[in-house]
């Protein structure tokens, strides 16, 4: 049976988990961390860095280090959210060929799914290192509020990374799965998820028969930890301007340092009540003096600066409960997800709002990845303990544009998926052979205020008098939350061809090219790792032999045979060093055998005299 990994592809951090022997476990990366920064960088030498190593060099290479690509995925270049990122991100966001946005790193432009694919590929490799074999299937999570374009782009990212994304699931739903898995409970649960970039709230009914049913979900894809950081940055910038008359925002390096310091201060204030932000040599004055930034920030100041953000999450909770037709006291448990829920004020606000303590025992950083792995295992494993059903809902209303620029609803928000609705279209002109349909997602009555998913043109209709041809168009939302459209001539039953002309996604050819490149990277990376581990092995053996040399020499140098053995040993070590210098990994691998023999022989000699 194929192992399916579960990946929580976060805005700032990602996490990978896998079910082993019926228990979901988070896989730590090489550094021993259970979460990996969702960061990608390209160095001056053109080397790709992902995860912690990308994060560590972000300050000195800010323009070529991408973080929060999730905020851009599946979005159009001219969307307000992308415009916002263009002004705040230290890296360059440019327009792509499909009206999408792309990211320039040094002299190359990358699509956003390609950047996310680099993170997914890293998570895949972390799992492979742990499992000791390749994996090809994954369940990837997305914020519940992601629309079709964002889901599709996330799926594309998986494909580029060499992963068959067998299911996309919503983060709060994944969290609920991890919370309720194996517990045999019947309960109504709220999952409050405040992460680095997004806020989601979902209300679920969990039943002891293993059904996880989402009743209602809502969120804001532009409300998260980064907004809290931004408030601190604004406050620091304003204070510095008052003191020195200089706007720190002009300086990219200073801005990146401020960003790091703001996040650090925010996290510290979850544990202590005041902290000092200290950034020496942040900028030079007009007279070329080095200026420092030093300010004390208290927890209550932070709470004042961010009060409206916390308030906004509660308003969304209120709306969701209303949608679900539930009173607050009908929610029997609250699960907190996302790094931001460590902030005491957030915990307080949630406690006050729901009038109960949040559930303990679920780790906010790991719970989503664990849930994804549980869903992954359930999809391929039909043993009774993995028997469960996930019933999620669509977070947006799906509809089409009708005369007058209005939006006609086809599948309402919070409908359980998978689902489909059909609609009859009738020709309005004689011999009309095509009908154009605009498919949109959103809650506004005006079509242009909703997200355009695609423009579908039904072609090849029968030639007939006006009103004589009826075409049944079926709109479908699958379990991944991805929309597709089919059409059929009612009289003849003939399927109509549908052409998509206005998506902001990638073409199949583009994805193929990106996949090939990702594969080449994986091969090169594995070779590098192998070279590194061979080198380390050789170095350990050499160090051991060198350590034993004096002692061995003193024991055996008296005989010709002994001297000969010593010379040979020197030769073995010298040759290994030479191979190492030349970077000849294959040669070094062979030489390791000779080094190991020498080391054994030396140990034997020393052992006998001991
Ligand atoms: P996530 O997207 O769930 O990984 O959440 C990341 C967000 O949580 C970032 O904005 C972090 O700064 C924030 N975060 C992590 N730890 C803490 C903490 N101890 N206190 C406050 N915020 C935190």
XYZ file of C-alpha atoms and ligand atoms in Angstrom:
633
model
C 0.000 0.000 0.000
C 1.302 3.436 -0.969
C 2.076 5.734 1.930
C 0.230 9.018 1.657
C 1.845 11.960 3.388
C -0.147 14.828 4.844
C 1.263 18.292 4.235
C 0.186 21.464 5.981
C 1.458 24.025 3.471
C 1.418 27.092 5.682
C 1.946 30.750 4.880
C 5.007 30.878 7.108
C 5.661 27.306 8.185
C 4.902 23.909 6.752
C 4.586 20.570 8.455
C 4.531 16.995 7.139
C 2.994 13.978 8.854
C 2.336 10.344 8.114
C 0.206 7.631 9.702
C 2.228 4.715 10.987
C 0.579 1.689 12.524
C -2.671 3.614 12.878
C -1.046 6.588 14.618
C -0.367 9.906 12.901
C 3.133 11.284 13.507
C 4.777 14.547 12.543
C 8.083 14.067 10.757
C 10.935 16.287 11.911
C 13.311 17.755 9.351
C 17.032 17.202 9.375
C 17.577 19.942 11.912
C 15.153 18.174 14.256
C 12.371 20.762 13.769
C 8.802 19.645 13.265
C 7.944 22.691 11.193
C 9.913 24.065 8.265
C 9.706 27.717 7.182
C 7.794 28.042 3.897
C 10.641 30.116 2.527
C 12.574 29.874 -0.705
C 15.662 31.818 -1.714
C 18.122 31.952 -4.560
C 21.723 32.809 -3.655
C 24.142 34.917 -5.657
C 25.643 31.714 -7.015
C 22.193 30.650 -8.235
C 21.700 28.001 -5.562
C 18.200 27.278 -4.333
C 17.616 27.330 -0.590
C 14.437 26.139 1.091
C 13.290 26.165 4.722
C 15.492 27.114 7.646
C 18.540 27.825 5.501
C 16.481 30.227 3.417
C 15.160 31.915 6.561
C 18.605 32.324 8.078
C 19.889 34.343 5.125
C 16.698 36.371 4.587
C 18.061 39.579 6.118
C 21.102 39.729 3.884
C 19.323 38.500 0.748
C 15.843 39.952 1.266
C 15.154 40.709 -2.397
C 15.725 37.110 -3.387
C 13.979 35.402 -0.494
C 10.297 34.579 -0.827
C 8.034 34.115 2.155
C 4.237 34.074 2.316
C 3.890 32.926 -1.310
C 0.623 31.422 -0.117
C -0.806 34.934 0.003
C -0.266 35.166 -3.755
C -1.091 31.674 -4.944
C -3.935 31.487 -7.449
C -4.484 35.238 -7.359
C -4.578 37.608 -10.286
C -1.931 40.268 -10.638
C -4.461 43.074 -10.509
C -6.244 41.813 -7.371
C -6.144 44.140 -4.349
C -4.407 41.489 -2.272
C -1.540 41.209 -4.741
C -1.286 45.022 -4.943
C -0.971 45.036 -1.174
C 1.803 42.424 -1.241
C 3.669 44.372 -3.933
C 4.022 47.318 -1.565
C 5.039 45.265 1.468
C 7.090 42.325 0.155
C 10.847 42.780 -0.156
C 10.911 40.546 -3.248
C 9.684 41.604 -6.698
C 6.222 40.582 -7.816
C 5.632 40.897 -11.567
C 2.764 40.179 -13.914
C 2.670 36.724 -15.523
C 1.464 35.769 -18.997
C -2.008 34.695 -17.803
C -2.798 37.766 -15.721
C -1.304 35.820 -12.811
C 1.421 37.126 -10.560
C 4.980 35.859 -10.633
C 8.048 36.370 -8.524
C 11.416 37.523 -9.746
C 14.423 36.040 -7.999
C 17.700 37.279 -9.460
C 17.453 36.924 -13.234
C 14.565 34.444 -13.299
C 10.845 34.773 -12.974
C 8.977 31.995 -11.148
C 5.273 31.274 -11.024
C 3.810 31.150 -7.527
C 2.911 27.417 -7.771
C 6.549 26.806 -8.673
C 7.691 28.496 -5.453
C 5.129 26.553 -3.405
C 6.277 23.401 -5.200
C 9.784 23.981 -3.866
C 8.389 23.973 -0.343
C 6.260 20.885 -1.052
C 9.268 19.122 -2.548
C 11.235 19.883 0.604
C 8.431 18.402 2.748
C 8.307 15.366 0.461
C 12.047 14.845 0.923
C 11.769 15.201 4.708
C 9.155 12.430 4.697
C 11.238 10.294 2.334
C 14.319 10.603 4.535
C 12.247 9.434 7.481
C 10.410 6.608 5.717
C 13.447 5.457 3.762
C 11.563 5.260 0.485
C 10.055 7.533 -2.114
C 6.567 8.905 -1.703
C 4.348 10.061 -4.505
C 0.974 10.749 -2.927
C -0.098 13.507 -0.617
C -3.038 15.231 0.979
C -2.382 18.963 1.113
C -4.305 21.435 3.235
C -5.527 24.901 2.272
C -7.411 27.577 4.214
C -11.126 26.824 4.151
C -11.687 30.166 2.493
C -9.504 29.398 -0.561
C -11.430 29.747 -3.801
C -11.245 27.512 -6.844
C -8.245 29.317 -8.375
C -6.228 29.054 -5.177
C -7.049 25.369 -4.778
C -6.224 24.600 -8.383
C -2.917 26.453 -8.102
C -2.075 24.505 -4.924
C -2.791 21.273 -6.764
C -0.546 22.433 -9.609
C 2.189 23.110 -7.061
C 1.881 19.507 -5.861
C 2.152 18.206 -9.396
C 5.254 20.298 -10.081
C 6.797 18.882 -6.897
C 6.213 15.349 -8.193
C 3.302 14.682 -5.864
C -0.054 13.311 -6.782
C -2.273 15.410 -4.521
C -5.021 12.892 -3.953
C -7.095 15.318 -1.933
C -7.067 18.949 -0.923
C -8.660 19.459 2.479
C -9.430 22.532 4.504
C -7.101 23.351 7.357
C -9.764 23.641 10.084
C -11.306 20.380 8.923
C -7.912 18.712 9.113
C -7.511 20.090 12.628
C -10.894 18.680 13.629
C -9.896 15.304 12.177
C -6.737 15.237 14.274
C -8.731 16.335 17.317
C -11.521 13.777 16.955
C -9.647 10.850 15.402
C -9.993 7.677 17.445
C -11.913 9.455 20.223
C -15.380 8.052 19.502
C -17.157 11.238 20.408
C -20.358 12.969 19.369
C -19.695 16.655 19.616
C -20.133 20.062 17.987
C -16.731 21.690 17.707
C -15.446 25.083 16.604
C -11.988 25.256 15.071
C -10.465 28.724 15.423
C -7.409 28.948 13.204
C -5.287 32.078 13.264
C -2.068 31.476 11.396
C 0.632 33.630 9.903
C -1.420 34.835 6.999
C -4.985 33.683 7.253
C -7.872 33.309 9.624
C -10.405 30.506 9.378
C -13.258 29.396 11.550
C -15.200 26.208 11.020
C -18.014 24.592 12.950
C -18.112 20.812 12.727
C -20.267 18.013 13.969
C -18.222 14.992 14.871
C -20.045 11.716 15.356
C -18.829 8.562 17.017
C -19.491 6.655 13.812
C -16.532 8.510 12.272
C -18.376 11.206 10.361
C -16.783 14.647 10.399
C -19.334 17.053 9.002
C -18.537 20.705 8.490
C -21.639 22.772 9.174
C -20.313 26.180 8.372
C -17.040 27.835 7.550
C -15.772 31.344 7.010
C -12.537 33.239 7.094
C -10.320 35.967 5.826
C -7.337 35.098 3.656
C -5.711 38.414 4.528
C -5.837 38.402 8.286
C -3.079 36.732 10.229
C 0.096 37.018 12.262
C 1.750 39.162 9.631
C -0.837 41.863 10.222
C 0.056 41.831 13.907
C 3.727 42.148 12.954
C 2.845 45.013 10.627
C 1.211 46.930 13.477
C 4.420 46.638 15.487
C 6.491 47.692 12.464
C 4.254 50.733 11.906
C 4.606 51.669 15.545
C 8.402 51.308 15.450
C 8.655 53.243 12.189
C 6.468 56.055 13.536
C 8.522 56.264 16.734
C 11.782 56.365 14.783
C 10.443 59.054 12.469
C 9.484 61.184 15.438
C 12.876 60.787 17.003
C 15.137 61.051 13.955
C 12.938 62.331 11.124
C 13.867 59.325 8.985
C 11.473 56.879 7.335
C 12.941 53.399 7.834
C 10.645 52.007 5.181
C 12.852 53.347 2.395
C 15.548 50.887 3.304
C 14.836 47.282 2.353
C 17.428 45.848 4.659
C 16.154 47.930 7.587
C 12.604 46.858 6.774
C 13.540 43.198 6.777
C 15.281 43.599 10.140
C 12.216 45.413 11.493
C 10.002 42.602 10.291
C 12.092 39.983 12.074
C 12.309 42.067 15.227
C 8.562 42.748 15.229
C 7.702 39.066 14.922
C 10.231 38.162 17.594
C 8.813 40.793 19.975
C 5.263 39.611 19.299
C 6.159 35.994 20.092
C 8.118 36.998 23.199
C 5.141 38.965 24.483
C 3.164 35.730 24.587
C 5.452 34.642 27.424
C 6.604 37.882 29.086
C 4.835 41.202 29.699
C 7.446 43.482 28.161
C 10.289 43.192 25.724
C 12.905 45.423 24.203
C 13.267 45.844 20.469
C 16.906 46.478 19.873
C 18.269 47.060 16.382
C 21.746 48.576 16.380
C 22.979 50.361 13.231
C 19.567 50.246 11.630
C 20.264 53.149 9.266
C 22.632 56.065 8.725
C 21.609 59.660 9.251
C 22.054 62.366 6.611
C 25.345 63.190 8.329
C 26.382 59.573 8.015
C 26.121 58.738 11.699
C 24.967 55.238 12.504
C 21.531 55.285 14.158
C 20.116 52.629 16.459
C 16.573 51.624 17.232
C 15.765 50.760 20.800
C 12.257 50.660 22.229
C 10.376 48.945 24.949
C 7.119 47.254 23.956
C 4.687 45.954 26.549
C 2.117 43.242 26.160
C -0.720 45.655 26.790
C 0.640 48.052 24.142
C 0.701 45.193 21.674
C -2.876 44.356 22.613
C -3.907 47.963 21.986
C -2.145 48.021 18.627
C -3.911 44.877 17.466
C -7.272 45.068 19.198
C -9.270 45.479 15.987
C -7.586 42.463 14.390
C -8.650 40.173 17.227
C -12.079 41.794 17.186
C -12.406 41.074 13.473
C -11.818 37.342 14.028
C -14.661 37.332 16.549
C -17.005 39.059 14.123
C -16.277 36.287 11.645
C -16.983 33.683 14.378
C -20.297 35.385 15.050
C -21.238 35.237 11.362
C -20.280 31.587 11.112
C -22.380 30.610 14.098
C -25.303 32.449 12.578
C -24.795 30.617 9.295
C -24.726 27.328 11.173
C -27.889 28.288 13.059
C -26.146 27.659 16.371
C -25.930 29.515 19.650
C -22.523 29.909 21.254
C -23.377 27.509 24.056
C -24.164 24.760 21.588
C -20.469 24.630 20.699
C -19.104 21.944 22.992
C -15.406 22.342 22.345
C -13.082 24.893 20.787
C -9.891 23.798 19.057
C -7.187 26.431 18.602
C -4.967 26.167 15.552
C -2.151 28.337 14.207
C 0.842 29.973 15.814
C -1.052 33.179 16.605
C -3.334 31.373 19.042
C -0.383 31.347 21.442
C -0.987 35.052 22.013
C -2.692 35.340 25.429
C -5.070 38.049 24.195
C -6.285 35.793 21.394
C -6.883 32.963 23.865
C -8.702 35.364 26.187
C -10.889 36.684 23.404
C -11.830 33.188 22.268
C -12.522 32.085 25.838
C -14.743 35.100 26.477
C -16.539 34.735 23.178
C -17.340 31.018 23.419
C -17.578 31.127 27.204
C -15.344 28.089 27.547
C -11.707 27.055 27.732
C -10.159 25.871 24.487
C -9.380 22.191 24.149
C -5.968 21.195 25.454
C -3.822 18.498 23.986
C -3.754 19.567 20.367
C -0.553 21.198 19.223
C -1.455 24.291 17.177
C 1.476 23.912 14.785
C 1.099 20.208 14.158
C -2.591 19.500 14.269
C -3.281 20.419 10.626
C -0.487 18.270 9.218
C -1.597 15.374 11.416
C -5.175 15.738 10.179
C -3.972 15.735 6.570
C -2.066 12.501 7.159
C -5.149 10.903 8.731
C -7.229 11.816 5.690
C -4.445 10.492 3.443
C -4.364 7.159 5.241
C -8.162 6.913 5.255
C -8.246 7.340 1.485
C -6.009 4.354 0.810
C -6.553 2.156 3.838
C -9.859 0.381 4.300
C -9.199 -1.113 7.693
C -11.940 -0.386 10.272
C -9.816 1.989 12.375
C -9.297 4.234 9.355
C -12.960 4.145 8.508
C -14.276 7.662 8.469
C -16.097 10.145 6.329
C -15.285 13.755 5.868
C -18.071 15.997 4.707
C -16.816 19.454 3.959
C -18.599 22.462 2.541
C -17.907 25.004 -0.171
C -16.932 28.311 1.406
C -18.181 30.423 -1.523
C -21.317 30.639 -3.592
C -20.841 29.419 -7.159
C -22.810 31.073 -9.907
C -22.846 32.585 -13.349
C -23.233 36.047 -14.819
C -26.646 36.839 -16.212
C -28.098 39.759 -18.158
C -27.481 43.123 -16.536
C -24.184 42.026 -14.992
C -25.922 40.236 -12.124
C -24.729 37.109 -10.396
C -27.062 34.144 -10.436
C -26.469 31.686 -7.639
C -26.122 28.003 -8.546
C -24.494 26.358 -5.536
C -24.828 28.354 -2.309
C -22.086 28.852 0.225
C -21.782 26.131 2.903
C -23.245 23.399 0.668
C -21.714 19.997 1.424
C -19.245 18.926 -1.272
C -18.958 17.054 -3.586
C -22.043 18.474 -5.188
C -23.419 19.507 -8.545
C -26.199 21.625 -10.004
C -27.503 21.703 -13.527
C -28.970 24.586 -15.436
C -30.693 24.741 -18.793
C -29.520 27.264 -21.352
C -31.590 27.969 -24.454
C -30.338 29.503 -27.672
C -31.680 32.989 -28.307
C -30.877 33.359 -32.018
C -31.528 31.246 -35.059
C -28.629 28.959 -35.887
C -26.761 30.050 -32.794
C -23.796 27.694 -32.474
C -22.145 28.987 -29.325
C -23.036 30.239 -25.844
C -20.628 32.065 -23.584
C -20.868 31.466 -19.836
C -18.973 33.313 -17.129
C -18.507 31.240 -13.987
C -17.888 33.134 -10.772
C -17.460 32.557 -7.071
C -18.426 35.043 -4.385
C -21.201 36.557 -2.340
C -21.973 39.787 -4.174
C -25.103 40.246 -6.263
C -22.973 42.018 -8.851
C -21.006 39.627 -11.037
C -17.995 41.928 -11.377
C -17.523 42.014 -7.618
C -17.042 38.254 -7.501
C -14.049 36.145 -8.505
C -14.086 35.089 -12.154
C -13.145 31.412 -12.282
C -13.387 30.917 -16.000
C -15.072 31.850 -19.174
C -16.638 28.831 -20.781
C -17.739 28.794 -24.370
C -20.126 26.069 -25.415
C -19.432 25.489 -29.063
C -20.720 23.213 -31.812
C -24.411 23.648 -30.963
C -26.934 22.278 -33.463
C -28.181 24.762 -36.050
C -31.856 25.285 -35.277
C -34.419 28.052 -34.893
C -34.088 30.323 -31.841
C -35.093 28.694 -28.581
C -34.982 25.193 -30.045
C -31.667 24.097 -28.654
C -31.507 23.422 -24.952
C -28.165 22.829 -23.352
C -27.904 21.414 -19.870
C -24.844 22.735 -18.116
C -23.686 20.927 -14.981
C -21.534 22.753 -12.473
C -19.674 20.479 -10.149
C -17.600 21.044 -7.040
C -15.528 18.019 -6.127
C -14.237 16.963 -2.709
C -11.150 19.155 -3.261
C -13.405 22.192 -3.638
C -12.403 22.456 -7.298
C -15.014 23.475 -9.845
C -15.607 21.843 -13.215
C -18.268 22.307 -15.855
C -19.853 19.843 -18.313
C -22.530 20.531 -20.899
C -24.983 18.362 -22.803
C -27.448 18.988 -25.621
C -30.734 17.947 -24.008
C -32.335 16.577 -27.173
C -29.417 14.669 -28.666
C -27.586 13.903 -25.440
C -24.422 15.024 -27.160
C -21.710 16.353 -24.850
C -20.607 19.836 -25.746
C -17.044 20.947 -25.861
C -16.062 23.545 -23.323
C -13.162 25.915 -23.713
C -11.709 27.722 -20.783
C -10.286 31.044 -21.831
C -9.853 33.124 -18.744
C -8.078 31.402 -15.935
C -5.022 32.739 -14.207
C -3.535 29.280 -13.760
C -0.719 27.551 -15.560
C -0.986 25.641 -18.819
C -0.287 21.907 -18.964
C 2.931 22.545 -20.910
C 4.165 25.029 -18.355
C 3.494 22.560 -15.567
C 5.355 19.823 -17.472
C 8.426 22.031 -17.888
C 8.371 23.030 -14.229
C 7.993 19.388 -13.209
C 11.045 18.392 -15.203
C 13.061 21.112 -13.595
C 11.889 20.083 -10.131
C 12.893 16.494 -10.853
C 16.355 17.597 -11.995
C 16.667 19.562 -8.784
C 15.648 16.542 -6.691
C 18.262 14.366 -8.402
C 20.986 16.994 -7.999
C 20.011 17.574 -4.394
C 20.117 13.874 -3.560
C 23.547 13.656 -5.228
C 24.767 16.600 -3.151
C 23.479 14.954 -0.002
C 25.154 11.711 -0.908
C 28.424 13.512 -1.612
C 28.157 15.263 1.732
C 27.473 12.089 3.702
C 30.282 10.199 1.913
C 32.629 13.059 2.761
C 31.549 13.033 6.380
C 32.012 9.306 6.630
C 35.504 9.569 5.125
C 36.401 12.461 7.444
C 35.308 10.509 10.516
C 37.412 7.518 9.494
C 40.434 9.696 8.687
C 40.167 11.482 12.041
C 40.066 8.136 13.830
C 43.061 6.777 11.893
C 45.035 9.985 12.510
C 44.279 9.726 16.202
C 45.617 6.171 16.352
C 48.721 6.811 14.198
C 51.235 7.676 16.936
C 50.275 4.718 19.056
C 50.277 2.263 16.138
C 53.631 3.601 14.956
C 55.183 3.108 18.377
C 53.971 -0.486 18.432
C 54.798 -1.705 14.916
C 57.524 0.590 13.542
C 60.164 -1.859 14.777
C 59.569 -4.319 11.945
C 59.767 -3.944 8.150
C 56.309 -5.384 7.923
C 55.037 -2.796 10.399
C 56.712 0.116 8.576
C 55.263 -1.097 5.319
C 51.788 -1.251 6.874
C 52.197 2.301 8.201
C 53.247 3.571 4.742
C 50.286 1.846 3.175
C 47.950 3.390 5.724
C 49.389 6.865 4.967
C 48.812 6.172 1.272
C 45.179 5.233 1.906
C 44.549 8.422 3.885
C 46.374 10.650 1.366
C 44.435 9.172 -1.507
C 41.117 9.718 0.313
C 42.095 13.347 0.962
C 42.995 13.852 -2.670
C 39.670 12.365 -3.834
C 37.862 14.608 -1.381
C 39.625 17.677 -2.709
C 38.758 16.751 -6.267
C 35.108 16.219 -5.256
C 35.227 12.679 -6.663
C 32.350 11.156 -4.700
C 32.337 7.814 -6.545
C 36.101 7.390 -5.994
C 35.790 8.415 -2.366
C 33.015 5.912 -1.812
C 35.313 3.137 -2.976
C 38.163 4.468 -0.880
C 35.991 4.344 2.247
C 36.324 0.566 2.216
C 40.138 0.901 2.363
C 39.853 3.527 5.128
C 37.572 1.245 7.134
C 40.037 -1.655 6.743
C 42.894 0.541 7.907
C 40.882 1.767 10.874
C 40.035 -1.826 11.856
C 43.633 -2.875 11.527
C 44.784 0.101 13.679
C 42.186 -0.646 16.301
C 43.325 -4.240 16.320
C 46.950 -3.228 16.891
C 46.080 -0.790 19.658
C 43.623 -3.242 21.184
C 46.293 -5.947 21.450
C 48.668 -3.728 23.351
C 46.008 -2.325 25.617
P 1.243 29.348 11.411
O 0.840 29.963 10.084
O 0.195 28.573 12.051
O 2.573 28.677 11.357
O 1.435 30.593 12.404
C 2.519 31.419 12.282
C 2.204 32.717 12.988
O 2.126 32.500 14.373
C 3.284 33.741 12.752
O 2.697 35.008 12.543
C 4.033 33.713 14.053
O 4.662 34.950 14.323
C 2.936 33.433 15.034
N 3.441 32.887 16.290
C 4.229 31.795 16.460
N 4.521 31.626 17.755
C 3.915 32.630 18.431
C 3.848 33.022 19.814
N 4.479 32.327 20.754
N 3.109 34.109 20.122
C 2.477 34.821 19.170
N 2.521 34.512 17.870
C 3.222 33.434 17.492
